[in-house]
């Protein structure tokens, strides 16, 4: 048997302040979660803006910290090894665990940019005489400079970005930081980057989960006294089976005036047999869109049909 991880979007309609037992209504919960989101988003945005330089991206792409050790897989740990950890705003108190969540968000915005960067670098290096119609030789040179697996749609998109700058009268760009603005970081809190000093999650029944998290009591908390543990009861949707192996720490966000809890969970699944399949599914993906899909019955080799 193997493990499969999926995510269910749940809603937290209320909360209970753990210390006092006071029930917090939905509107107040939304406000306090929104304050936490804003605090982390501001911290993450500052890191992204500061590190949106070719030199910083070179360091991140190098995969090695100043101490010579490889960068960790976890984003917030990688940024901290590089010395890029977020810094709190003067007069506003946020714990180190909240900064971990902000650093994780920043890393998840910066790391994907490295892939786009390699494409843009290859396009700039092999810029054709006529960007709207490359010759066969120019296509060959471009493909040789590109990393493996780049899709035609990605080439078109990045070429258009560069062309827009040139058509706008700008100088020929030297890299991604002149082609794109700093990446946007989502209005969410990736609680999985923190530990039990900020968040815990536990199953309390067959269809219920209890999310325990520290939330600010005011928009700009000045000290630890402006934070409190809140217990958020969450009902699992019907698509979550009753025999899940593990409930994981979620990501929280606010959507349509409600607190959304994106809750990962693990289930046990049998390994697929290596042979004997009679039905196959095929998918053709574009850059961000499913272009086509088909399901068909497999024909045994040598059957003559």
XYZ file of C-alpha atoms in Angstrom:
305
model
C 0.000 0.000 0.000
C 1.097 3.566 -0.686
C 0.132 7.032 0.564
C -1.703 9.758 -1.288
C -1.963 13.376 -0.158
C -4.922 15.545 -1.106
C -6.283 18.859 0.160
C -9.809 19.688 1.265
C -11.006 23.265 1.591
C -12.957 23.700 4.823
C -14.534 26.699 6.534
C -14.025 27.906 10.101
C -17.190 29.692 11.205
C -16.157 30.506 14.748
C -13.354 30.216 17.275
C -12.865 29.845 21.011
C -10.185 31.752 22.902
C -8.420 28.898 24.669
C -7.459 30.793 27.838
C -10.865 32.314 28.570
C -13.274 30.020 26.752
C -14.901 33.016 25.081
C -16.610 32.166 21.791
C -15.458 34.449 18.982
C -18.096 35.030 16.283
C -17.398 34.569 12.586
C -16.848 38.252 11.797
C -14.217 38.649 14.511
C -12.473 35.424 13.467
C -12.274 36.733 9.903
C -10.755 39.993 11.160
C -8.126 38.282 13.306
C -7.141 35.798 10.610
C -6.953 38.707 8.145
C -4.594 40.542 10.499
C -2.351 37.466 10.660
C -2.400 37.195 6.869
C -1.515 40.869 6.447
C 1.363 40.629 8.924
C 2.903 37.670 7.077
C 2.204 39.140 3.646
C 3.969 42.396 4.505
C 7.003 40.497 5.805
C 7.134 38.222 2.761
C 6.702 41.114 0.319
C 9.652 42.921 1.879
C 11.896 39.862 1.445
C 10.809 39.375 -2.168
C 11.336 43.039 -3.066
C 14.786 43.111 -1.460
C 15.940 39.903 -3.169
C 14.498 40.630 -6.613
C 17.947 41.231 -8.105
C 20.043 39.216 -10.522
C 22.757 38.804 -7.901
C 20.343 37.440 -5.289
C 18.746 35.076 -7.798
C 22.231 33.827 -8.697
C 22.758 32.977 -5.017
C 19.432 31.175 -4.774
C 20.033 29.281 -8.023
C 23.473 28.241 -6.793
C 21.843 26.056 -4.162
C 24.596 26.641 -1.612
C 24.635 28.907 1.428
C 27.478 31.219 2.499
C 28.716 28.443 4.802
C 29.154 26.053 1.878
C 26.238 23.801 2.842
C 23.480 22.904 0.404
C 20.281 24.887 0.760
C 17.497 22.944 2.529
C 14.466 21.795 0.584
C 12.146 23.741 2.865
C 11.852 27.265 1.575
C 11.998 29.195 4.826
C 15.087 27.257 5.939
C 16.794 27.942 2.611
C 16.182 31.678 2.897
C 17.477 31.745 6.440
C 20.644 29.868 5.498
C 21.221 32.563 2.870
C 20.693 35.224 5.524
C 17.486 36.434 3.891
C 15.102 35.915 6.797
C 12.322 38.458 7.260
C 12.670 41.294 9.755
C 9.786 42.518 11.855
C 8.454 46.052 11.570
C 9.405 48.437 14.365
C 6.670 48.610 16.988
C 4.899 45.465 15.740
C 5.427 42.169 17.530
C 5.426 38.940 15.535
C 6.924 35.688 16.755
C 9.703 33.856 14.967
C 7.149 31.232 13.923
C 5.090 33.832 12.095
C 8.246 34.984 10.349
C 8.867 31.349 9.318
C 5.492 31.376 7.571
C 6.372 34.654 5.849
C 9.778 33.332 4.765
C 8.143 30.198 3.337
C 5.758 32.346 1.303
C 8.680 34.417 -0.002
C 10.635 31.308 -0.958
C 7.653 29.882 -2.836
C 7.466 33.108 -4.838
C 11.192 33.339 -5.594
C 12.042 29.716 -6.366
C 9.616 29.305 -9.317
C 11.076 32.482 -10.809
C 14.356 30.615 -11.316
C 12.703 28.468 -13.990
C 11.299 31.512 -15.798
C 14.695 33.124 -15.490
C 16.485 30.338 -17.368
C 13.959 30.648 -20.209
C 14.337 34.420 -20.426
C 18.136 34.153 -20.313
C 18.080 31.688 -23.224
C 15.728 33.934 -25.219
C 17.880 37.014 -24.609
C 21.059 35.122 -25.479
C 19.621 33.948 -28.821
C 17.441 36.963 -29.670
C 16.584 36.680 -33.395
C 16.730 39.332 -36.096
C 12.947 39.062 -36.387
C 11.439 37.921 -33.079
C 8.067 37.338 -34.705
C 9.481 34.760 -37.115
C 12.589 32.882 -36.108
C 14.558 31.033 -38.752
C 15.251 27.318 -38.415
C 18.801 28.083 -37.358
C 17.573 30.553 -34.723
C 15.107 27.987 -33.378
C 17.916 25.428 -33.159
C 20.119 27.880 -31.237
C 17.269 28.754 -28.850
C 16.376 25.142 -28.103
C 20.020 24.356 -27.435
C 20.145 27.170 -24.869
C 16.855 26.257 -23.142
C 16.583 23.779 -20.262
C 14.922 20.471 -21.033
C 11.154 20.261 -21.011
C 10.292 23.881 -21.805
C 6.916 24.137 -23.532
C 6.268 26.194 -26.682
C 3.730 28.286 -24.763
C 6.427 29.258 -22.269
C 8.721 30.363 -25.094
C 5.951 32.472 -26.629
C 5.044 34.079 -23.311
C 8.599 35.041 -22.365
C 9.376 36.233 -25.903
C 6.329 38.505 -25.786
C 7.474 39.908 -22.443
C 10.822 40.898 -23.896
C 9.232 42.178 -27.106
C 6.854 44.392 -25.106
C 9.791 46.129 -23.429
C 11.539 46.686 -26.750
C 8.343 47.911 -28.429
C 7.787 50.279 -25.517
C 11.055 51.996 -26.248
C 12.975 50.454 -23.368
C 16.545 49.250 -23.485
C 17.217 45.623 -24.308
C 16.769 43.872 -20.924
C 19.627 42.045 -19.288
C 17.605 39.607 -17.196
C 14.325 38.644 -15.590
C 14.354 41.474 -13.061
C 14.083 43.947 -15.941
C 11.459 41.863 -17.733
C 9.174 41.168 -14.775
C 8.280 42.933 -11.584
C 8.864 41.225 -8.260
C 6.586 38.190 -7.826
C 3.296 38.582 -5.990
C 2.831 36.596 -2.811
C -0.617 35.265 -2.036
C -2.792 36.481 0.837
C -2.483 33.332 2.907
C -0.536 31.850 5.807
C 1.320 28.586 5.204
C 1.070 27.302 8.767
C 3.027 24.139 7.895
C 6.197 26.240 8.058
C 5.681 26.748 11.799
C 5.753 24.378 14.760
C 3.554 23.665 17.769
C 4.348 27.034 19.299
C 2.112 28.619 16.642
C -0.246 25.902 15.404
C -1.522 22.379 16.026
C -4.196 20.346 14.274
C -5.982 17.274 15.570
C -8.886 15.069 14.593
C -11.659 15.302 17.189
C -14.265 13.078 15.533
C -15.034 11.214 12.351
C -16.001 14.436 10.547
C -14.416 17.121 12.733
C -10.967 18.649 13.164
C -9.680 21.144 15.705
C -7.242 23.782 14.481
C -5.402 25.525 17.313
C -3.511 28.648 16.278
C -2.193 31.870 17.754
C -3.987 34.910 16.323
C -3.451 38.622 16.940
C -6.101 40.370 19.012
C -5.407 43.721 17.343
C -4.348 44.764 13.858
C -0.860 45.859 14.942
C 0.152 43.750 17.963
C 2.738 45.506 20.110
C 3.657 42.606 22.410
C 2.912 38.967 23.206
C -0.102 40.121 25.199
C -1.732 41.072 21.894
C -1.756 37.431 20.761
C -3.891 34.557 22.015
C -4.484 30.875 21.285
C -7.700 30.270 19.352
C -9.396 26.935 18.779
C -11.157 26.740 15.403
C -13.539 23.778 14.992
C -13.638 22.624 11.374
C -16.056 20.187 9.748
C -14.594 17.921 7.093
C -16.330 17.909 3.699
C -17.854 14.730 2.307
C -14.949 14.106 -0.074
C -12.636 13.405 2.888
C -12.857 9.684 3.732
C -13.357 8.557 7.283
C -10.205 6.427 7.359
C -7.577 9.087 6.606
C -4.119 8.200 7.873
C -3.121 11.709 8.868
C -4.475 15.252 9.014
C -1.715 17.734 8.168
C -1.174 21.366 9.162
C -3.208 23.590 6.833
C -2.922 26.903 5.020
C -5.434 29.578 6.031
C -6.846 32.424 3.963
C -9.934 34.607 3.780
C -12.292 34.322 0.811
C -15.815 35.729 0.352
C -15.831 36.937 3.931
C -15.054 33.522 5.398
C -12.018 31.840 6.877
C -10.956 29.074 4.514
C -8.804 26.244 5.825
C -6.965 24.343 3.090
C -6.446 21.081 4.939
C -4.070 18.427 3.540
C -4.765 14.811 4.459
C -3.130 11.474 3.738
C -4.952 8.330 2.685
C -3.749 4.816 2.010
C -4.002 3.633 -1.583
C -3.055 0.311 -3.155
C -0.165 0.205 -5.587
C -1.315 -0.044 -9.196
C -0.390 -3.336 -10.851
C 2.362 -3.115 -13.435
C 0.372 -5.011 -16.045
C -3.147 -6.058 -16.962
C -4.604 -2.602 -17.545
C -7.322 -2.367 -20.205
C -8.326 1.309 -19.946
C -5.940 4.257 -20.458
C -6.362 8.010 -20.011
C -4.313 10.543 -21.947
C -3.979 14.265 -21.183
C -2.496 17.093 -23.246
C -1.612 20.069 -21.064
C -0.727 23.573 -22.186
C 1.076 26.050 -19.930
C -1.852 26.433 -17.522
C -4.712 24.772 -19.363
C -5.876 21.268 -20.144
C -6.010 21.250 -23.949
C -7.427 17.786 -24.549
C -8.106 14.484 -22.824
C -9.140 11.073 -23.988
C -9.978 7.676 -22.507
C -9.629 4.507 -24.525
C -9.440 0.749 -24.281
C -6.006 -0.757 -24.699
C -5.530 -3.323 -27.447
C -3.312 -6.303 -26.513
C -0.151 -6.413 -28.588
C -0.412 -8.909 -31.416
C -4.215 -9.101 -31.289
C -4.513 -7.752 -34.814
C -7.318 -5.364 -33.869
